[in-house]
Amino acid sequence: TDLHPYEALMHIHEPGASLEDVKSLFEDIKTWLPKLLSDAITAQDVAGPIKDPQGPFPIQKQEALGREMMNVWKFDFDGGRLDVSAHPCCIGVPEDVRLTTRYSLNDFGEGLLGVIHETGHGKYEQNRPRDLLDQPVSLARSMGIHESQSLFAEMQIGRSAAFQKFLLPKAIATFGDQEAFEINNFTRYVQKVEAGPIRVDADEVSYPLHVILRFEIEFALIDGTLTVEEIPAKWNELMKCYLGLDMSGNHRQGVLQDIHWPSGAVGYFPTYTLGAIYAAQFMEAVNKELGEAEVKRLIETGDLGPILDWQKRNIWENASIYETPELVQKVTGDRKSV
């Protein structure tokens, strides 16, 4: 077969995806995203300093706020739970979905957004068609679609200006008021754009560059044009190129930060950016069906029921009934997929 070994690995996580299409997509993104990141940071600086909330934020209170947000997303705690791990994740089966996050005493946003992200995964799992659970068609369509659901929760809703109007009073009630908890500042804090070293903490603008960096390294590794010994140097080279960061010698916050390569999940990273694209398309479809003003009102009031119902009807219950391009076409009317 003419299938590249990396494409075969990618198909484990994103069935049917074209390696050439992914490479073309990433090459296009590289032509404009680094400048957009730089321009966003500059505009952010011109707008004035952002006051970061000042900790410490007790872990028990962070967990309580995270669980409150899980209830906003109507997570079924009778069929799932929340725990702590070094790396946030979602595992399990529809009847028993296990979520984890990690907490920082000085940044409650890290743990909270991790909870919201993983809850997006969890909702997909809990709402797969129960009458088909003994059939392969009941499985989640792909990790790109799975990531679209976590990023829909975290980025399209959780980091939106509308959601901060709902979240901020909850944060104040949990941690007490402070200067940084002014709505405009708090929104800027949640939406802050910066070139940081850690993928899971990255904002929506810089995140694809983290993905592209990893894609290029693992593709070269499988292609035989890069050795394992050369990975740290290549990592630092691309970090400097894409994010302007020097990670020399800092392997903990560099090449060793992810669980994917040690666990053998080569070919997974592209699904994050594919998921972000799908998530944006799905939110556009939600706005068209429910109306932008109504969606904004629902998010501002934390009444996510109608949005969740849309996801259940269009994404979760369809599981693997449709291939990804067909699912995206059916849901959005636009066959943008890879």
mmCIF file of N, CA and C in Angstrom, residues 97-185:
data_model
loop_
_atom_site.group_PDB
_atom_site.id
_atom_site.type_symbol
_atom_site.label_atom_id
_atom_site.label_comp_id
_atom_site.label_asym_id
_atom_site.label_seq_id
_atom_site.Cartn_x
_atom_site.Cartn_y
_atom_site.Cartn_z
ATOM 1 N N VAL A 97 -17.742 7.341 33.665
ATOM 2 C CA VAL A 97 -16.810 8.269 33.034
ATOM 3 C C VAL A 97 -15.946 8.926 34.103
ATOM 4 N N ARG A 98 -14.629 8.737 34.017
ATOM 5 C CA ARG A 98 -13.690 9.274 35.005
ATOM 6 C C ARG A 98 -12.959 10.491 34.426
ATOM 7 N N LEU A 99 -13.104 11.630 35.071
ATOM 8 C CA LEU A 99 -12.414 12.851 34.675
ATOM 9 C C LEU A 99 -11.347 13.197 35.698
ATOM 10 N N THR A 100 -10.255 13.802 35.240
ATOM 11 C CA THR A 100 -9.255 14.324 36.169
ATOM 12 C C THR A 100 -8.832 15.717 35.723
ATOM 13 N N THR A 101 -8.338 16.484 36.676
ATOM 14 C CA THR A 101 -7.718 17.767 36.387
ATOM 15 C C THR A 101 -6.526 17.905 37.314
ATOM 16 N N ARG A 102 -5.822 19.029 37.205
ATOM 17 C CA ARG A 102 -4.745 19.331 38.139
ATOM 18 C C ARG A 102 -4.918 20.774 38.602
ATOM 19 N N TYR A 103 -4.530 21.034 39.832
ATOM 20 C CA TYR A 103 -4.773 22.338 40.432
ATOM 21 C C TYR A 103 -3.462 23.069 40.725
ATOM 22 N N SER A 104 -3.535 24.390 40.625
ATOM 23 C CA SER A 104 -2.435 25.261 41.019
ATOM 24 C C SER A 104 -2.947 26.197 42.107
ATOM 25 N N LEU A 105 -2.231 26.285 43.212
ATOM 26 C CA LEU A 105 -2.667 27.150 44.312
ATOM 27 C C LEU A 105 -2.754 28.611 43.895
ATOM 28 N N ASN A 106 -1.959 29.013 42.917
ATOM 29 C CA ASN A 106 -1.895 30.421 42.544
ATOM 30 C C ASN A 106 -2.639 30.758 41.257
ATOM 31 N N ASP A 107 -3.258 29.760 40.615
ATOM 32 C CA ASP A 107 -3.987 29.998 39.369
ATOM 33 C C ASP A 107 -5.165 29.037 39.304
ATOM 34 N N PHE A 108 -6.333 29.507 39.756
ATOM 35 C CA PHE A 108 -7.484 28.603 39.784
ATOM 36 C C PHE A 108 -8.008 28.330 38.372
ATOM 37 N N GLY A 109 -7.649 29.198 37.408
ATOM 38 C CA GLY A 109 -8.108 28.994 36.043
ATOM 39 C C GLY A 109 -7.572 27.722 35.425
ATOM 40 N N GLU A 110 -6.358 27.329 35.803
ATOM 41 C CA GLU A 110 -5.764 26.121 35.246
ATOM 42 C C GLU A 110 -6.620 24.897 35.542
ATOM 43 N N GLY A 111 -6.980 24.717 36.797
ATOM 44 C CA GLY A 111 -7.781 23.560 37.171
ATOM 45 C C GLY A 111 -9.211 23.663 36.664
ATOM 46 N N LEU A 112 -9.782 24.875 36.728
ATOM 47 C CA LEU A 112 -11.177 25.049 36.333
ATOM 48 C C LEU A 112 -11.375 24.815 34.845
ATOM 49 N N LEU A 113 -10.522 25.407 34.027
ATOM 50 C CA LEU A 113 -10.656 25.200 32.582
ATOM 51 C C LEU A 113 -10.354 23.757 32.201
ATOM 52 N N GLY A 114 -9.469 23.111 32.970
ATOM 53 C CA GLY A 114 -9.230 21.686 32.767
ATOM 54 C C GLY A 114 -10.487 20.878 33.034
ATOM 55 N N VAL A 115 -11.204 21.233 34.101
ATOM 56 C CA VAL A 115 -12.458 20.544 34.424
ATOM 57 C C VAL A 115 -13.479 20.739 33.307
ATOM 58 N N ILE A 116 -13.632 21.972 32.850
ATOM 59 C CA ILE A 116 -14.610 22.252 31.799
ATOM 60 C C ILE A 116 -14.251 21.502 30.519
ATOM 61 N N HIS A 117 -12.965 21.509 30.168
ATOM 62 C CA HIS A 117 -12.502 20.795 28.977
ATOM 63 C C HIS A 117 -12.826 19.308 29.071
ATOM 64 N N GLU A 118 -12.456 18.689 30.173
ATOM 65 C CA GLU A 118 -12.683 17.247 30.316
ATOM 66 C C GLU A 118 -14.164 16.925 30.445
ATOM 67 N N THR A 119 -14.954 17.852 31.000
ATOM 68 C CA THR A 119 -16.397 17.642 31.065
ATOM 69 C C THR A 119 -16.990 17.583 29.665
ATOM 70 N N GLY A 120 -16.431 18.368 28.739
ATOM 71 C CA GLY A 120 -16.877 18.273 27.351
ATOM 72 C C GLY A 120 -16.679 16.877 26.794
ATOM 73 N N HIS A 121 -15.515 16.279 27.090
ATOM 74 C CA HIS A 121 -15.285 14.884 26.700
ATOM 75 C C HIS A 121 -16.298 13.965 27.393
ATOM 76 N N GLY A 122 -16.466 14.191 28.691
ATOM 77 C CA GLY A 122 -17.330 13.320 29.485
ATOM 78 C C GLY A 122 -18.775 13.331 29.019
ATOM 79 N N LYS A 123 -19.271 14.500 28.638
ATOM 80 C CA LYS A 123 -20.648 14.587 28.160
ATOM 81 C C LYS A 123 -20.840 13.774 26.871
ATOM 82 N N TYR A 124 -19.849 13.793 26.015
ATOM 83 C CA TYR A 124 -19.906 12.992 24.786
ATOM 84 C C TYR A 124 -20.015 11.510 25.151
ATOM 85 N N GLU A 125 -19.160 11.070 26.056
ATOM 86 C CA GLU A 125 -19.166 9.664 26.445
ATOM 87 C C GLU A 125 -20.474 9.258 27.118
ATOM 88 N N GLN A 126 -20.979 10.097 28.014
ATOM 89 C CA GLN A 126 -22.196 9.746 28.749
ATOM 90 C C GLN A 126 -23.435 9.722 27.857
ATOM 91 N N ASN A 127 -23.362 10.364 26.697
ATOM 92 C CA ASN A 127 -24.545 10.480 25.850
ATOM 93 C C ASN A 127 -24.446 9.711 24.546
ATOM 94 N N ARG A 128 -23.455 8.807 24.453
ATOM 95 C CA ARG A 128 -23.442 7.932 23.294
ATOM 96 C C ARG A 128 -24.661 7.018 23.362
ATOM 97 N N PRO A 129 -25.205 6.561 22.213
ATOM 98 C CA PRO A 129 -26.463 5.805 22.198
ATOM 99 C C PRO A 129 -26.387 4.513 22.998
ATOM 100 N N ARG A 130 -27.144 4.455 24.092
ATOM 101 C CA ARG A 130 -27.099 3.294 24.992
ATOM 102 C C ARG A 130 -27.630 2.020 24.340
ATOM 103 N N ASP A 131 -28.549 2.159 23.390
ATOM 104 C CA ASP A 131 -29.108 0.956 22.757
ATOM 105 C C ASP A 131 -28.153 0.341 21.744
ATOM 106 N N LEU A 132 -27.022 1.006 21.503
ATOM 107 C CA LEU A 132 -26.051 0.485 20.537
ATOM 108 C C LEU A 132 -24.694 0.212 21.179
ATOM 109 N N LEU A 133 -24.633 0.194 22.501
ATOM 110 C CA LEU A 133 -23.341 0.094 23.174
ATOM 111 C C LEU A 133 -22.599 -1.206 22.883
ATOM 112 N N ASP A 134 -23.302 -2.214 22.436
ATOM 113 C CA ASP A 134 -22.632 -3.470 22.102
ATOM 114 C C ASP A 134 -22.197 -3.508 20.643
ATOM 115 N N GLN A 135 -22.307 -2.356 19.966
ATOM 116 C CA GLN A 135 -21.960 -2.280 18.552
ATOM 117 C C GLN A 135 -20.843 -1.243 18.344
ATOM 118 N N PRO A 136 -19.936 -1.488 17.389
ATOM 119 C CA PRO A 136 -18.879 -0.495 17.099
ATOM 120 C C PRO A 136 -19.420 0.873 16.710
ATOM 121 N N VAL A 137 -20.626 0.902 16.120
ATOM 122 C CA VAL A 137 -21.197 2.163 15.671
ATOM 123 C C VAL A 137 -21.508 3.095 16.846
ATOM 124 N N SER A 138 -21.530 2.567 18.064
ATOM 125 C CA SER A 138 -21.815 3.402 19.227
ATOM 126 C C SER A 138 -20.594 4.183 19.693
ATOM 127 N N LEU A 139 -19.419 3.846 19.180
ATOM 128 C CA LEU A 139 -18.197 4.510 19.615
ATOM 129 C C LEU A 139 -18.161 5.963 19.146
ATOM 130 N N ALA A 140 -17.427 6.807 19.865
ATOM 131 C CA ALA A 140 -17.215 8.176 19.419
ATOM 132 C C ALA A 140 -16.608 8.153 18.026
ATOM 133 N N ARG A 141 -17.004 9.107 17.188
ATOM 134 C CA ARG A 141 -16.616 9.061 15.773
ATOM 135 C C ARG A 141 -15.106 9.095 15.598
ATOM 136 N N SER A 142 -14.435 10.014 16.266
ATOM 137 C CA SER A 142 -12.988 10.156 16.132
ATOM 138 C C SER A 142 -12.502 11.045 17.254
ATOM 139 N N MET A 143 -11.191 11.105 17.446
ATOM 140 C CA MET A 143 -10.666 11.982 18.477
ATOM 141 C C MET A 143 -10.779 13.440 18.048
ATOM 142 N N GLY A 144 -10.812 13.732 16.747
ATOM 143 C CA GLY A 144 -11.046 15.095 16.304
ATOM 144 C C GLY A 144 -12.430 15.566 16.719
ATOM 145 N N ILE A 145 -13.435 14.714 16.526
ATOM 146 C CA ILE A 145 -14.786 15.061 16.978
ATOM 147 C C ILE A 145 -14.835 15.093 18.500
ATOM 148 N N HIS A 146 -14.129 14.167 19.157
ATOM 149 C CA HIS A 146 -14.103 14.170 20.622
ATOM 150 C C HIS A 146 -13.489 15.478 21.140
ATOM 151 N N GLU A 147 -12.348 15.856 20.538
ATOM 152 C CA GLU A 147 -11.719 17.107 20.966
ATOM 153 C C GLU A 147 -12.598 18.312 20.637
ATOM 154 N N SER A 148 -13.397 18.208 19.595
ATOM 155 C CA SER A 148 -14.305 19.318 19.285
ATOM 156 C C SER A 148 -15.292 19.537 20.424
ATOM 157 N N GLN A 149 -15.668 18.470 21.094
ATOM 158 C CA GLN A 149 -16.640 18.601 22.177
ATOM 159 C C GLN A 149 -16.008 19.177 23.447
ATOM 160 N N SER A 150 -14.766 18.810 23.721
ATOM 161 C CA SER A 150 -14.078 19.391 24.870
ATOM 162 C C SER A 150 -13.730 20.849 24.609
ATOM 163 N N LEU A 151 -13.326 21.170 23.380
ATOM 164 C CA LEU A 151 -12.977 22.546 23.038
ATOM 165 C C LEU A 151 -14.221 23.406 22.846
ATOM 166 N N PHE A 152 -15.316 22.804 22.462
ATOM 167 C CA PHE A 152 -16.596 23.514 22.422
ATOM 168 C C PHE A 152 -16.942 23.981 23.829
ATOM 169 N N ALA A 153 -16.753 23.091 24.806
ATOM 170 C CA ALA A 153 -17.046 23.447 26.191
ATOM 171 C C ALA A 153 -16.067 24.487 26.716
ATOM 172 N N GLU A 154 -14.763 24.245 26.512
ATOM 173 C CA GLU A 154 -13.756 25.133 27.085
ATOM 174 C C GLU A 154 -13.617 26.450 26.331
ATOM 175 N N MET A 155 -13.420 26.383 25.025
ATOM 176 C CA MET A 155 -13.113 27.583 24.256
ATOM 177 C C MET A 155 -14.354 28.341 23.792
ATOM 178 N N GLN A 156 -15.298 27.613 23.187
ATOM 179 C CA GLN A 156 -16.464 28.296 22.633
ATOM 180 C C GLN A 156 -17.403 28.810 23.726
ATOM 181 N N ILE A 157 -17.476 28.104 24.849
ATOM 182 C CA ILE A 157 -18.336 28.550 25.951
ATOM 183 C C ILE A 157 -17.506 29.058 27.123
ATOM 184 N N GLY A 158 -16.615 28.218 27.652
ATOM 185 C CA GLY A 158 -15.941 28.499 28.915
ATOM 186 C C GLY A 158 -15.069 29.736 28.926
ATOM 187 N N ARG A 159 -14.484 30.101 27.794
ATOM 188 C CA ARG A 159 -13.634 31.296 27.728
ATOM 189 C C ARG A 159 -14.353 32.487 27.092
ATOM 190 N N SER A 160 -15.613 32.328 26.737
ATOM 191 C CA SER A 160 -16.345 33.413 26.085
ATOM 192 C C SER A 160 -16.633 34.533 27.077
ATOM 193 N N ALA A 161 -16.751 35.750 26.543
ATOM 194 C CA ALA A 161 -17.081 36.902 27.388
ATOM 195 C C ALA A 161 -18.434 36.698 28.058
ATOM 196 N N ALA A 162 -19.372 36.085 27.337
ATOM 197 C CA ALA A 162 -20.702 35.859 27.905
ATOM 198 C C ALA A 162 -20.627 34.967 29.137
ATOM 199 N N PHE A 163 -19.812 33.924 29.080
ATOM 200 C CA PHE A 163 -19.748 32.987 30.202
ATOM 201 C C PHE A 163 -19.114 33.618 31.434
ATOM 202 N N GLN A 164 -18.219 34.593 31.244
ATOM 203 C CA GLN A 164 -17.573 35.223 32.402
ATOM 204 C C GLN A 164 -18.598 35.973 33.254
ATOM 205 N N LYS A 165 -19.658 36.460 32.633
ATOM 206 C CA LYS A 165 -20.706 37.138 33.398
ATOM 207 C C LYS A 165 -21.417 36.163 34.341
ATOM 208 N N PHE A 166 -21.438 34.893 33.957
ATOM 209 C CA PHE A 166 -22.013 33.858 34.819
ATOM 210 C C PHE A 166 -20.997 33.338 35.821
ATOM 211 N N LEU A 167 -19.758 33.144 35.344
ATOM 212 C CA LEU A 167 -18.733 32.528 36.177
ATOM 213 C C LEU A 167 -18.225 33.455 37.278
ATOM 214 N N LEU A 168 -18.028 34.729 36.960
ATOM 215 C CA LEU A 168 -17.372 35.632 37.906
ATOM 216 C C LEU A 168 -18.067 35.699 39.267
ATOM 217 N N PRO A 169 -19.386 35.858 39.341
ATOM 218 C CA PRO A 169 -20.020 35.856 40.661
ATOM 219 C C PRO A 169 -19.783 34.556 41.439
ATOM 220 N N LYS A 170 -19.687 33.440 40.720
ATOM 221 C CA LYS A 170 -19.405 32.154 41.371
ATOM 222 C C LYS A 170 -17.984 32.149 41.926
ATOM 223 N N ALA A 171 -17.046 32.704 41.160
ATOM 224 C CA ALA A 171 -15.658 32.770 41.620
ATOM 225 C C ALA A 171 -15.537 33.657 42.855
ATOM 226 N N ILE A 172 -16.239 34.793 42.842
ATOM 227 C CA ILE A 172 -16.207 35.703 43.993
ATOM 228 C C ILE A 172 -16.807 35.034 45.220
ATOM 229 N N ALA A 173 -17.919 34.325 45.025
ATOM 230 C CA ALA A 173 -18.556 33.632 46.143
ATOM 231 C C ALA A 173 -17.659 32.531 46.696
ATOM 232 N N THR A 174 -16.838 31.955 45.847
ATOM 233 C CA THR A 174 -15.969 30.854 46.258
ATOM 234 C C THR A 174 -14.691 31.350 46.923
ATOM 235 N N PHE A 175 -14.060 32.348 46.339
ATOM 236 C CA PHE A 175 -12.728 32.772 46.790
ATOM 237 C C PHE A 175 -12.706 34.130 47.477
ATOM 238 N N GLY A 176 -13.821 34.860 47.438
ATOM 239 C CA GLY A 176 -13.824 36.217 47.953
ATOM 240 C C GLY A 176 -13.476 37.202 46.856
ATOM 241 N N ASP A 177 -13.877 38.460 47.061
ATOM 242 C CA ASP A 177 -13.659 39.471 46.027
ATOM 243 C C ASP A 177 -12.231 40.003 46.081
ATOM 244 N N GLN A 178 -11.767 40.505 44.946
ATOM 245 C CA GLN A 178 -10.469 41.160 44.854
ATOM 246 C C GLN A 178 -10.448 42.027 43.607
ATOM 247 N N GLU A 179 -9.422 42.862 43.478
ATOM 248 C CA GLU A 179 -9.364 43.842 42.400
ATOM 249 C C GLU A 179 -9.417 43.199 41.019
ATOM 250 N N ALA A 180 -8.781 42.039 40.891
ATOM 251 C CA ALA A 180 -8.752 41.370 39.594
ATOM 252 C C ALA A 180 -10.119 40.848 39.169
ATOM 253 N N PHE A 181 -11.053 40.741 40.147
ATOM 254 C CA PHE A 181 -12.381 40.222 39.838
ATOM 255 C C PHE A 181 -13.331 41.344 39.415
ATOM 256 N N GLU A 182 -12.867 42.184 38.513
ATOM 257 C CA GLU A 182 -13.702 43.170 37.829
ATOM 258 C C GLU A 182 -13.985 42.586 36.463
ATOM 259 N N ILE A 183 -15.219 42.674 35.981
ATOM 260 C CA ILE A 183 -15.652 41.872 34.845
ATOM 261 C C ILE A 183 -14.788 42.055 33.604
ATOM 262 N N ASN A 184 -14.428 43.287 33.264
ATOM 263 C CA ASN A 184 -13.613 43.487 32.064
ATOM 264 C C ASN A 184 -12.217 42.910 32.239
ATOM 265 N N ASN A 185 -11.622 43.135 33.406
ATOM 266 C CA ASN A 185 -10.296 42.587 33.667
ATOM 267 C C ASN A 185 -10.341 41.066 33.712
#
